[in-house]
Structure formats: C-alpha cells, structure tokens
Coordinates of C-alpha atoms in Angstrom, one line a residue:
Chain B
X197 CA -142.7 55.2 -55.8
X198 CA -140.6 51.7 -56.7
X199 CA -139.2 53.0 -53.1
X200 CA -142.6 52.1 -51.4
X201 CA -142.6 48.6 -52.5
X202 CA -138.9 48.1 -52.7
X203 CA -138.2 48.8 -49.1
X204 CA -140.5 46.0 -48.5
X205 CA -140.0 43.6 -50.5
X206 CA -135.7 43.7 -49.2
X207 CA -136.7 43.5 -45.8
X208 CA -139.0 40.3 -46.1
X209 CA -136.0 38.6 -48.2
X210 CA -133.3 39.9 -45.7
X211 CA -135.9 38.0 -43.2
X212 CA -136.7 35.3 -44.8
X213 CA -132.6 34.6 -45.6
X214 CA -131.5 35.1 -41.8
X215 CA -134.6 32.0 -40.8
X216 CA -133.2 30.0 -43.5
X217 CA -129.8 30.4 -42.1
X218 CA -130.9 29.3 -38.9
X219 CA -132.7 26.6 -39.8
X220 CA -130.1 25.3 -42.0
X221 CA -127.6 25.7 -38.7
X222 CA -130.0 24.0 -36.5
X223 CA -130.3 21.5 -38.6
X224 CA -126.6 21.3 -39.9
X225 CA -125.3 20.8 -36.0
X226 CA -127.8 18.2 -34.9
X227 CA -127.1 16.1 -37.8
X228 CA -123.7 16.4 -36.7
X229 CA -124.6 15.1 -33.6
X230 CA -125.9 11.6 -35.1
X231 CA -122.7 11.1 -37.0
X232 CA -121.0 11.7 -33.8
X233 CA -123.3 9.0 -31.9
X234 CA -122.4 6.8 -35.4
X235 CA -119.1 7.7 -34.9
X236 CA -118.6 6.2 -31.3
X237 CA -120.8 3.3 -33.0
X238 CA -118.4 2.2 -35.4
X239 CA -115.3 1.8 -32.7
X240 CA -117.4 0.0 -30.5
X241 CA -118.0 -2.3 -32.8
X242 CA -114.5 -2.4 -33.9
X243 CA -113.0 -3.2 -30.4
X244 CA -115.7 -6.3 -30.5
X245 CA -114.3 -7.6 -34.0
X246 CA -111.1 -7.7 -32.0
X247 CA -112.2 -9.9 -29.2
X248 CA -112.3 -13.7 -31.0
X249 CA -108.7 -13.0 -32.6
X250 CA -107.5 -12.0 -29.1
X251 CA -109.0 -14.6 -27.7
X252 CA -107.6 -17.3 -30.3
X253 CA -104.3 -15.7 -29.3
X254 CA -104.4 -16.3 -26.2
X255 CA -105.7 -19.5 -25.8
X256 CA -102.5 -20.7 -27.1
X257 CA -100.6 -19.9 -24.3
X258 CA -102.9 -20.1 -21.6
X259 CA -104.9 -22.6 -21.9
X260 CA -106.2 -22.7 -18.2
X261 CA -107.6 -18.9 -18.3
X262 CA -111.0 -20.5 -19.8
X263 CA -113.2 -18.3 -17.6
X264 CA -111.8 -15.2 -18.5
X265 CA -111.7 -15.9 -21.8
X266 CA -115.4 -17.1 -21.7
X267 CA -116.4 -13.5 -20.0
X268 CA -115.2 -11.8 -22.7
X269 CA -116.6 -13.4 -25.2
X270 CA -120.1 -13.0 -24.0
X271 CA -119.3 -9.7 -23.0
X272 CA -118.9 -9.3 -26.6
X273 CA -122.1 -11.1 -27.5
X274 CA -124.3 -8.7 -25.0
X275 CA -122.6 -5.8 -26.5
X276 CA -123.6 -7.0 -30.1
X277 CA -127.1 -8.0 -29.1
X278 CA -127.7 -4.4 -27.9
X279 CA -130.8 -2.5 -29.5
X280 CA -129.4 1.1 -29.9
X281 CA -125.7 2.8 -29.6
X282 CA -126.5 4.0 -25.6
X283 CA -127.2 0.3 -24.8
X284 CA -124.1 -0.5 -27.1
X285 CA -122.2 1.7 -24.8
X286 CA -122.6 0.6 -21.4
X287 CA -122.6 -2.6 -22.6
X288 CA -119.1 -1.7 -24.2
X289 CA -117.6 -0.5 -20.8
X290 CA -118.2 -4.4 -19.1
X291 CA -116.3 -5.5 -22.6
X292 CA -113.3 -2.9 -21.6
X293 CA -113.3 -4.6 -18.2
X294 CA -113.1 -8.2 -19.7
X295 CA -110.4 -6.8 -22.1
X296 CA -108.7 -5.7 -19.3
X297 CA -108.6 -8.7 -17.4
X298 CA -107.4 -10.8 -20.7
X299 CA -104.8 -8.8 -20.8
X300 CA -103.5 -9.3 -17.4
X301 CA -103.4 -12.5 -18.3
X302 CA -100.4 -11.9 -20.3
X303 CA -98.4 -11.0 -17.3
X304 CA -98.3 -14.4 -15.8
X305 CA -97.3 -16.0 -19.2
X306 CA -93.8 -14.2 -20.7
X307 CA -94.2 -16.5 -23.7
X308 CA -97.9 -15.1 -24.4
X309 CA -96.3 -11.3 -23.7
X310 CA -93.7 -11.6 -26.1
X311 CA -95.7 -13.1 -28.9
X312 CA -95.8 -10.8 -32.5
X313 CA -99.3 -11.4 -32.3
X314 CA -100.7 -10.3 -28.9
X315 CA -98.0 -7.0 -29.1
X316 CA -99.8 -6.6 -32.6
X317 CA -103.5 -6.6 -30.8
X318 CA -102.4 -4.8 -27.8
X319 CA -101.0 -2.1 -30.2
X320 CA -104.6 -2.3 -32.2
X321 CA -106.6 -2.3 -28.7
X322 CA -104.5 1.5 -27.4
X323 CA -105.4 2.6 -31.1
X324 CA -108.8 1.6 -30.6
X325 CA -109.1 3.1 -26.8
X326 CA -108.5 6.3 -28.3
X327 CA -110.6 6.4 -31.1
X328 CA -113.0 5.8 -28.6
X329 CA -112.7 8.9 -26.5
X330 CA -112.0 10.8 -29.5
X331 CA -115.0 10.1 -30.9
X332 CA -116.7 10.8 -27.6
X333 CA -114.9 14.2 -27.3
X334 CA -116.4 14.9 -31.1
X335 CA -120.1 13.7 -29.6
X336 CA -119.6 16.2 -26.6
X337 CA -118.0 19.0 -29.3
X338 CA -121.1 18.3 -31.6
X339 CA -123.1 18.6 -28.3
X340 CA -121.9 21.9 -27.2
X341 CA -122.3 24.0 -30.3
X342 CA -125.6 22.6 -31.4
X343 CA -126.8 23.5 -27.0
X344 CA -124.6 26.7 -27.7
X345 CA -126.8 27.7 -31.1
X346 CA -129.8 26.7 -29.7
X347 CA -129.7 28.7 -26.5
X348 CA -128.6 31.9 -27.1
X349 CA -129.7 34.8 -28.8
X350 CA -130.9 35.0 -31.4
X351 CA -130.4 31.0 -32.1
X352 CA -133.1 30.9 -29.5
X353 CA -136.0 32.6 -30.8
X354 CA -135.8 30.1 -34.1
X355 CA -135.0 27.2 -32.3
X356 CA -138.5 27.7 -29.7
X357 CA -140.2 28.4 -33.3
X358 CA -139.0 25.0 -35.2
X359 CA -139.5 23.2 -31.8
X360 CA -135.9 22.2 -31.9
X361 CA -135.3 24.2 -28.5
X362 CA -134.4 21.1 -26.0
X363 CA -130.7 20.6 -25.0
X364 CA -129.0 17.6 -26.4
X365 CA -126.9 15.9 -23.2
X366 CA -123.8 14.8 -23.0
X367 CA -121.7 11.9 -22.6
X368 CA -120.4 11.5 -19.3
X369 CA -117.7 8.5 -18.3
X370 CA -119.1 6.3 -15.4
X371 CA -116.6 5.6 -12.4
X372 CA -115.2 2.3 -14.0
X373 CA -115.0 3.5 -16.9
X374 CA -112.3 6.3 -16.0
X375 CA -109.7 4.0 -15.3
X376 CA -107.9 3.1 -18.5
X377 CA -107.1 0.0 -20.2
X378 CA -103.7 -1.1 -19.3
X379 CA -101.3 -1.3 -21.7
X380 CA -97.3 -1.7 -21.4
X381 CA -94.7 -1.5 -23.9
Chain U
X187 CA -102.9 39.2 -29.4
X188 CA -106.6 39.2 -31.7
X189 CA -109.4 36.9 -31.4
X190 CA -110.3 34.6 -34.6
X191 CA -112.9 32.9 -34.8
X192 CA -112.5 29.6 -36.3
X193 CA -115.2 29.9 -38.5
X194 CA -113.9 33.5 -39.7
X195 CA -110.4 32.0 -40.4
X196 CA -111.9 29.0 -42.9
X197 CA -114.4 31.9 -44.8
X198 CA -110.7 34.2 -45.0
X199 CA -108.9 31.5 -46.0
X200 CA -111.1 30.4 -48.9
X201 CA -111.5 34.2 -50.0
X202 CA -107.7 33.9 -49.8
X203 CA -107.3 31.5 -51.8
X204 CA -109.6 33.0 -54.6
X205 CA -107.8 35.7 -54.2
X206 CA -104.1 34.2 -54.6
X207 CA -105.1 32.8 -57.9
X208 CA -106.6 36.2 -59.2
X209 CA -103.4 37.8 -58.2
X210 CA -101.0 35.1 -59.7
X211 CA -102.9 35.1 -62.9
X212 CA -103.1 39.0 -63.3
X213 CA -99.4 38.9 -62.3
X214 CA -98.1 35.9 -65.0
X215 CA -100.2 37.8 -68.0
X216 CA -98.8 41.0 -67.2
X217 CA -95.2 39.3 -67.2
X218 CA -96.2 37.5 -70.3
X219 CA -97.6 40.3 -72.1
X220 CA -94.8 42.6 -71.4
X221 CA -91.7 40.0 -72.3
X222 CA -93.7 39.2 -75.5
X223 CA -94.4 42.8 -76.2
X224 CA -90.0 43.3 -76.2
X225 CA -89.0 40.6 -78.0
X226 CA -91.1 39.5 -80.5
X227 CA -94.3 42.1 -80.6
X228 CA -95.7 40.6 -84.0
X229 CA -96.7 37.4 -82.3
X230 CA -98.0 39.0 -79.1
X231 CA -101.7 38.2 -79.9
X232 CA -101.1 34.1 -80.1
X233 CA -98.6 34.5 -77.9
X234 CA -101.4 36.0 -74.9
X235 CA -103.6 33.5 -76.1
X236 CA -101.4 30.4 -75.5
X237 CA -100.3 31.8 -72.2
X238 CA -103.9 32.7 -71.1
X239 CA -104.2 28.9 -71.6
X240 CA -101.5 27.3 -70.0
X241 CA -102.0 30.2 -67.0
X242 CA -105.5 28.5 -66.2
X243 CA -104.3 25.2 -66.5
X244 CA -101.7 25.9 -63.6
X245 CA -103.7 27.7 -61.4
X246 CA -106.3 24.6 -62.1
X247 CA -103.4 21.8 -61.6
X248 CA -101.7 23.7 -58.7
X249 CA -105.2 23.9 -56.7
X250 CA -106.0 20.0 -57.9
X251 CA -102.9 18.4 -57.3
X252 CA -100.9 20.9 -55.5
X253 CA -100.5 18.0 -52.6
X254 CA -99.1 16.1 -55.1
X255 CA -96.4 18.1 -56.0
X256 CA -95.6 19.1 -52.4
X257 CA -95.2 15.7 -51.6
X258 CA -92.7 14.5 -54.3
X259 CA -90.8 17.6 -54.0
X260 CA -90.2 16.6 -50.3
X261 CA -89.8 13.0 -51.4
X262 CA -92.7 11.7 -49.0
X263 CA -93.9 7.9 -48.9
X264 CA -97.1 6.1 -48.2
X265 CA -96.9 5.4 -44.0
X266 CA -96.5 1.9 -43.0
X267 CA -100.0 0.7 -41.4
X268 CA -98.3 -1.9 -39.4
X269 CA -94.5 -0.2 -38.7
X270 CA -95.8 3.3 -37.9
X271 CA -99.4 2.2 -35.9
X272 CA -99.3 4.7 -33.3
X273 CA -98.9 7.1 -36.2
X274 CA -101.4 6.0 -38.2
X275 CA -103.8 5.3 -35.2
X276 CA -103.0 8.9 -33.7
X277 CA -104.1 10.7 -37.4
X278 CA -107.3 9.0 -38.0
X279 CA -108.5 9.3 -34.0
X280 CA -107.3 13.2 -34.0
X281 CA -109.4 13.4 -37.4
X282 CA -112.3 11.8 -35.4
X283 CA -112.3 14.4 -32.7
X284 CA -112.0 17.2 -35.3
X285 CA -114.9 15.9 -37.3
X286 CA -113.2 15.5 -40.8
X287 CA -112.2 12.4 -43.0
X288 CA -109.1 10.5 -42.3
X289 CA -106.2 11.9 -44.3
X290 CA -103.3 10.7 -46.5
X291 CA -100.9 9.9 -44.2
X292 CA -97.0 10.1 -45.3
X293 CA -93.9 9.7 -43.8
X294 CA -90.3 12.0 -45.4
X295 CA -86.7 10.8 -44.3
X296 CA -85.3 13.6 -42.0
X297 CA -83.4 13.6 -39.1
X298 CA -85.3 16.9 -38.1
X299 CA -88.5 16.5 -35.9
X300 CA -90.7 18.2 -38.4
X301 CA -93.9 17.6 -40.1
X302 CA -96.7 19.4 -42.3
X303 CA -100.2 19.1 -44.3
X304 CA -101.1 19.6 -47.0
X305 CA -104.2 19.4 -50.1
X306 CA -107.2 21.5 -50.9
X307 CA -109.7 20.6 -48.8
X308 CA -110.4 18.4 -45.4
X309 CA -111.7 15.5 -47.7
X310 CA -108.1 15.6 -50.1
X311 CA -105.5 16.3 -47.8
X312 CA -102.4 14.6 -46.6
X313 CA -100.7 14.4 -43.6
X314 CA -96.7 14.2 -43.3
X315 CA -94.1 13.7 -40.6
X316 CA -90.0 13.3 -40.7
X317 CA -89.1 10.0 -39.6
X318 CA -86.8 12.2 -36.6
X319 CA -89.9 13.3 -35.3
X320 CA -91.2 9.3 -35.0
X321 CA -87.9 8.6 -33.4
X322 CA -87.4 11.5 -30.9
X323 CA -90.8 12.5 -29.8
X324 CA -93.0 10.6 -27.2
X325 CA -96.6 9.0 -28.0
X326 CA -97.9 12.5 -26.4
X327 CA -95.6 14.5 -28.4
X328 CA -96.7 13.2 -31.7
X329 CA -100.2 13.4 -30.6
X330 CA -99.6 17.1 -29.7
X331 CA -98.1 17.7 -33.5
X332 CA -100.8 15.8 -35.6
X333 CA -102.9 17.7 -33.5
X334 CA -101.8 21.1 -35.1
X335 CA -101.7 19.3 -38.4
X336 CA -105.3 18.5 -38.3
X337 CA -106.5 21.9 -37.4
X338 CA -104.4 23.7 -39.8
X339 CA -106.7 20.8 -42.6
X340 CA -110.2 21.5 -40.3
X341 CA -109.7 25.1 -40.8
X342 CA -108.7 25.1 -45.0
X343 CA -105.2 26.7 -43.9
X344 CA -103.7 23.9 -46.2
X345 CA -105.8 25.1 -49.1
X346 CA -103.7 28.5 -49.2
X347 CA -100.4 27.2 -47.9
X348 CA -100.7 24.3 -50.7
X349 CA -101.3 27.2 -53.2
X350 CA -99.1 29.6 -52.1
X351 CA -96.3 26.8 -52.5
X352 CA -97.0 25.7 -56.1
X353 CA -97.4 29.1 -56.9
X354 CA -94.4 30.7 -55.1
X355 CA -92.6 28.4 -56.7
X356 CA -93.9 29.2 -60.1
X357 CA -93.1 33.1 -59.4
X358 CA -89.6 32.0 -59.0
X359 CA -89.2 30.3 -62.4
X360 CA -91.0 32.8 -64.2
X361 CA -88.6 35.6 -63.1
X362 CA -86.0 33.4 -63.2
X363 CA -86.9 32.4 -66.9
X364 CA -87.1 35.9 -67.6
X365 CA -84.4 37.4 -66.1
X366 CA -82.0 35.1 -67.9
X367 CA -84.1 35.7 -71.6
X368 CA -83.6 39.3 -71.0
X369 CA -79.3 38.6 -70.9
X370 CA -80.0 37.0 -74.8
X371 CA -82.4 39.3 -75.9
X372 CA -81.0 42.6 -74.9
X373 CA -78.5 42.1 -77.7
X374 CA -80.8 41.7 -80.5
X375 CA -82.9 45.0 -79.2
X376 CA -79.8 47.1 -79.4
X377 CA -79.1 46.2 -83.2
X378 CA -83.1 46.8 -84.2
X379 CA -83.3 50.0 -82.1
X380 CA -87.3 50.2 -82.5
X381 CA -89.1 53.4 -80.6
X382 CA -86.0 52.9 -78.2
X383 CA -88.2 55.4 -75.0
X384 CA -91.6 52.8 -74.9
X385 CA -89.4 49.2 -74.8
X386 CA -87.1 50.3 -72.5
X387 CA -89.9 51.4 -69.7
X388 CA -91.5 48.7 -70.2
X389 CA -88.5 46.5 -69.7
X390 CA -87.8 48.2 -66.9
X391 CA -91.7 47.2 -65.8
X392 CA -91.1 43.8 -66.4
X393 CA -87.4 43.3 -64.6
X394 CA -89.3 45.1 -61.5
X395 CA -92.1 42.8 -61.5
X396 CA -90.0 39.3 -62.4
X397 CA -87.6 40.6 -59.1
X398 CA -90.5 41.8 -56.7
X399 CA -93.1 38.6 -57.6
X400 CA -90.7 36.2 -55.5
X401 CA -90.3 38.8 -53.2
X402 CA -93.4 39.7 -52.6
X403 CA -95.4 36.8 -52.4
X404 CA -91.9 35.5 -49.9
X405 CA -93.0 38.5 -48.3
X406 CA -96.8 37.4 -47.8
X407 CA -95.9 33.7 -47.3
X408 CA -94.1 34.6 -44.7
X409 CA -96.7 37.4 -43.1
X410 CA -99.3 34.4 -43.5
X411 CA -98.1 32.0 -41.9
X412 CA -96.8 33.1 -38.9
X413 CA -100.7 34.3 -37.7
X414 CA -101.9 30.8 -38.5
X415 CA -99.4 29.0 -36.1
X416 CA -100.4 30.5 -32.8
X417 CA -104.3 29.1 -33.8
X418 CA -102.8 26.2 -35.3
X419 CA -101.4 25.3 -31.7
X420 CA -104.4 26.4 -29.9
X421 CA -106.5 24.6 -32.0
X422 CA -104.7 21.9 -31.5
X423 CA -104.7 21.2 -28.3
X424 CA -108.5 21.9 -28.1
X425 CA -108.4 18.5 -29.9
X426 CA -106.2 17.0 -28.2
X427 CA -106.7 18.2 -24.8
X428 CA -102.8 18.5 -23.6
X429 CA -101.3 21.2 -24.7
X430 CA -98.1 20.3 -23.0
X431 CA -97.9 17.1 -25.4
X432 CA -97.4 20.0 -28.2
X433 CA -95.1 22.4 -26.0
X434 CA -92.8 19.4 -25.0
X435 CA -92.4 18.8 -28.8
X436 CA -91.7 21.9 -29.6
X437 CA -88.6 22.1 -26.9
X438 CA -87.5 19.1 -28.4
X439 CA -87.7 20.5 -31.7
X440 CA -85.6 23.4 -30.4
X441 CA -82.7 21.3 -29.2
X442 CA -82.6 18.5 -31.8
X443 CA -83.4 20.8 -35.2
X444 CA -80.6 21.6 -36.9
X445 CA -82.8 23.8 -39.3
X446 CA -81.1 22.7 -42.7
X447 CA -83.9 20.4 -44.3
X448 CA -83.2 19.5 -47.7
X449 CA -86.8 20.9 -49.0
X450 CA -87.3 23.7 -51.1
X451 CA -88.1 27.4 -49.8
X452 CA -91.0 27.6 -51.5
X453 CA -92.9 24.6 -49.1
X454 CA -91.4 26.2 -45.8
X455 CA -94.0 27.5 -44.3
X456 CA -96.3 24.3 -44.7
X457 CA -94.0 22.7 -41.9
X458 CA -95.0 23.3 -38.1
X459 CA -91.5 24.2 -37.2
X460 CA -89.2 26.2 -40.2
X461 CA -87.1 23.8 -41.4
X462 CA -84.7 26.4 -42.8
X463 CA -83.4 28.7 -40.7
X464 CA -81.1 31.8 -42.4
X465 CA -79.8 34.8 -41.2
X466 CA -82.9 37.0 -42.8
X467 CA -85.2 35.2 -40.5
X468 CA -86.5 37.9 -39.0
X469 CA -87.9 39.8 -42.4
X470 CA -88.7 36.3 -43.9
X471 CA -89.5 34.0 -41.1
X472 CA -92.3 32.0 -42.2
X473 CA -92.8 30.7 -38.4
X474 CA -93.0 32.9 -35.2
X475 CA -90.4 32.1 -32.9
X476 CA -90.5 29.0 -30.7
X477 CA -90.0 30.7 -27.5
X478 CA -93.1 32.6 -28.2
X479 CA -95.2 29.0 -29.0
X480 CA -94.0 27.4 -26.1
X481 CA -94.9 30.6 -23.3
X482 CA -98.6 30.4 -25.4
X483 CA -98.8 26.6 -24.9
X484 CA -97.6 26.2 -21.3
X485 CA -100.2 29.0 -20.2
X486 CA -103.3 27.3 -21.3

C-alpha cells in the first residue's frame, strides 16, 4: 500500500531533479557566455589605456609622425565611444591597425627602438594581443558547449521548453584582422 | 588508452580527495592507537584524544595551506611582473582561455626545465616554473607547459596532488618517528614483560603499517599521477592550440634534464616532468615516460 503512493511520488522527484539540472546547466553555460563577451571587454579596453602612453613615447623621438599618431588616437576615441562590446570590437580591429602602423614607426628611428620604454610597451602590447584571442577562444569555448547542451538530446527537449533553444554564434576573425601585430625582439 | 571526460576527472578527483583524507586519518589513529597502546597503555584514552585533535588540524592545514608548504619546501619566489612578462602575460591569458582566475605565479631556482601547480582549488592555486625552463624554452614552449599547468588547476588535479604531498610527507615522519621510538622502547617492554602474546602482534601491526604507509601511498602517488599527465597534455593544448609548443618542450626537457632536483620525493609528482629520476622508476615513476608524451603530442 505505501508502494502505491511511493512509486509515485520518487518518480515525480527523480523528474522534477533531472529539469532542475537542466535548467541550472542552461543557465550555468549561457552566463558563461557573458563573462566571456566581458572577458574580451576588459582587454579591449586595456590595449586602449595603452595607446596615450605609447603615444607620449613616441612622440619623443618622432616628432614628424603626427598623422599616425593622430589616427591612433581617435582610433581609440571611436573605440571608447562605442555603445556595446560587438561595436567595441570592430571598432578595436581599426585600433590594431593604427597600433600597427605606430609601431612601424619605430623602424625608421633606432633611437625610438631601443628605448626601455617602447620595448616595455611593445612587451605589454604581445601580452595584450594574446589575452585577446585567448579570451576570444574562451567566448567560442563558452559558445560551443552552451550550442552543444542546447541541441542534443536530451538538452533539447528542455531547452525548446524554457525557450532558451536558439544557437549562440560565434566569433569569427575578419580578413584584416588575421594578420598579427608585428612585433620583434 | 580510455576516454575521460573532463568533467568525470574534476567529480573523481574531488571524491579523491575526500577520500585521501579519510584514509590518512583512519591510518594516523590506528598508528596512534597502537604505539600508545605498547608503550604507555594507561594514558591511551588522552593520548587518542589529543591525537584525534591534532590529526584534524593536519588534514585541515594540509588542504588549507598545502600550496604553502609546497612552495617553501621548493624554495619558490613571487615572479617578477616586469623581468619575467612573457611569463606572467602567458599565465593569466592561458587562465583566460581556460575560464578560471589568474593564479599565484612563482618562479624556483633550477637549472632543470621543470615546473608545477599547485593549491586546492582554481581560485587558490599557484603556478611555478624553474628558472631553466625561462632560460631554455621558446615563448611557444613555455606557452605549451603553462598550458598543462592550467588544466591540471581547471580540472582540481592540484587539489589531490597538493594533498597527496603534505600528506605523503607526513606518512613518512610518522613511520619514521615510530620506527626509531620502537629502537628505545623495546628495551623497557622486555624488563615489564606484560601479556608478552597481545603487545607483540600488535607491534608487529604497527611496524607493518609505519613501513607500508610510505609505501603505499608512494605506491598510489605514483599510479595517480601518471593517468593525469597524458590529459594534462591533451588538455593543454586544447587551450593552447599547438600541441607541438608542448612536445618541443618536452624534447628539450629530455636532453637538458639532468633529473637530480633538489626537492623532496614527496612533491615529485606535482612537477610536469619527474625531477628525480632513480633506478626504481619503473615501480615508482610518478610520470609516464617522455617518449610516450611526445608520440601522444605530435599525433594530435
């Protein structure tokens, strides 16, 4: 007799457990995802925090390289006026193209190349780079499980019942992008 | 060779861990209970008491500030921010891309490439290299190492190893103690002569377990370890994306190493490549051979 109601009762729990679980997961691996996207966030803004210093460094030994110097600066400024981290982002790959070209700079002036300083900035620029694509990588890694969970079974069936079913995309590197900053030691 | 899931690995390695401390606590009180039991039986009550005591407040230091101790034993420092940037830089990107917070990050004098991590969880854990391996190895080299460092902390394999170090260590003076109080005390047991049949098994009991504790947790060290390397490396370079830039360090690490590290047996196995080699290696080789992690590497 405490059978009959038993047998019930376990099986609503053992259900009610495994949507939890789910949930949770779903949940759990898109938040991910926004730390990712705040991830990416904070290096961008970190490479921009290292453009007036740079600048200031340079200017000291080139003082004819106005222009470029100018381009990167409001390359920086368009980068910071951006709304949201995807507008951030493109507007963070003209930024890696001034960069680039103020560091070319450096090729024509041996003093400038030598300097403590600018080897200092180029060092933090590489580190910088990289945290970049790492954080990227993590965003696409985030990406992947979270689509993963969400889209197959039985992930799938809870997903279509929380309405949390729609693939996150992501990342991709545009064209210019793939070539890398240039950095010699 | 057996699939593991990642996920599988952290949820074995914190029931691991549970376990390890259960087992190291079962195996001091017995110890204690049996030495106090020989020599001075009258007291054995307070005696279990105080050592039920300090036993908890081991296991509770050694899972707290088991990092610590590994660290100082090896002699590590703080890393340079500015000297060591690529270092520093490399850690907190590859702990980025594996999701986690930015470790500790230390540096040990050694001429040996080598390095290792350690600490209880992904939020308090350290990272450590030999200032050979900064010297020898290429930017992609060290990349390739920190990488297996990190995913040994992303998947709570330092939590264990951390343990298993304080702790192995602790087996070691224990028996050790033992062994040596047994040389004085013998003496006094002959003169009493008290129901001569029941002390002298249980002597025997605890001489076995003070000579097979070491052993035996060498023995599981050693099993231990070796399984987590091969996903150590392939985890790593899933977060690094090279695995070459691991498999060239590890050739390196097979021509430069001499294998004679000045760091105590008990924290062998945190370190990616043994940095003691001996003639037992094959029964007690805390690392599976390099060979082996290189073929792995290059075929990925």
């Amino acid at each position: 007799m405490v059978l009959e109601w038993l047998i019930p009762i376990v099986i609503i729990v053992v259900i009610a457990l495994i949507v939890v679980y789910y949930l949770n997961k779903i949940v759990v691996l898109s938040n991910r995802i926004d730390n990712a996207l705040a991830q990416i966030d904070v290096q961008l803004k970190k490479r921009a925090d290292l453009v007036p210093n740079l600048v200031e460094t340079v200017k000291g030994y080139a003082k004819h390289e106005k222009g470029i110097m100018e381009a990167a600066m409001k390359a920086r400024e368009n980068m910071l006026k951006a709304g949201n981290v995807q507008e951030r982002m493109k507007a963070g790959t003209a930024l890696a193209a001034a960069l680039r070209s103020v560091f070319a700079i450096a090729e024509n002036y041996p003093q400038l190349k030598a300097s403590e300083n600018f080897k200092l900035l180029q060092e933090q620029l590489e580190g910088i780079e990289n945290k970049i694509a790492y954080s990227r990588q993590f965003y696409n890694d985030s990406v992947l499980s979270f689509n993963n969970t969400i889209t197959t079974i039985p992930g799938a069936w809870f997903a279509s019942i929380f309405g949390r079913n729609k693939p996150k995309d992501f990342l991709t590197i545009e064209e210019k992008e793939k070539k890398p900053v240039k950095v010699e030691f | 060779m057996e699939k593991v899931n990642i996920y599988d690995q952290i949820e074995k390695n914190k029931r691991n861990s549970i376990l390890l401390g259960l087992i190291v606590f079962i195996v001091l009180f017995a110890l204690v209970y049996l030495i106090s039991q020989i020599f001075v039986p009258e007291l054995a009550f307070i005696i279990l008491i105080f050592s039920f005591l300090l036993i908890v407040v081991d296991i509770y230091v050694s899972y707290n500030y088991g990092d610590q101790i590994v660290l100082k034993s090896v002699n590590a420092k703080p890393a340079d921010e500015i000297k060591n940037r690529y270092f520093v830089d490399t850690v907190e990107g590859l702990a980025i891309a594996a999701g986690i917070s930015k470790p500790k990050i230390y540096i040990m004098e050694s001429k040996d490439i080598n390095a290792f991590a350690c600490g209880k969880d992904p939020k308090h854990a350290s990272i450590c290299i030999t200032t050979g391996a900064l010297e020898n190895l290429k930017r992609d080299e060290i990349e390739g190492v920190i990488g297996h460092e990190m995913s040994h902390i992303k998947n709570y394999d330092v939590r264990f190893a951390t343990l298993i170090a304080v702790l192995v260590g602790l087996a070691a003076i224990v028996s050790f103690m033992f062994l040596r109080s047994l040389r004085f005390g013998s003496f006094r047991n002959e003169d009493e002569r008290r129901g001569g049949g029941f002390i002298l098994i249980m002597i025997i009991v605890a001489i076995a377990l003070a000579i097979f504790a070491p052993l035996v947790t060498r023995i599981v060290q050693a099993a231990v370890s070796r399984r987590r390397e091969f996903l150590a490396d392939a985890s790593g370079a899933e977060l690094t994306r090279y695995p070459d830039g691991l498999a060239n360090a590890l050739e390196k690490i097979k021509k430069i190493n001499e294998g004679k590290m000045n760091v105590s047996e008990a924290v062998s196995h945190l370190f990616i490549s043994d940095p003691n080699r001996s003639p037992l290696d094959n029964l007690f080789a805390t690392h599976p051979p390099l060979e082996e992690r290189i073929k792995i590497l290059r075929a990925m």
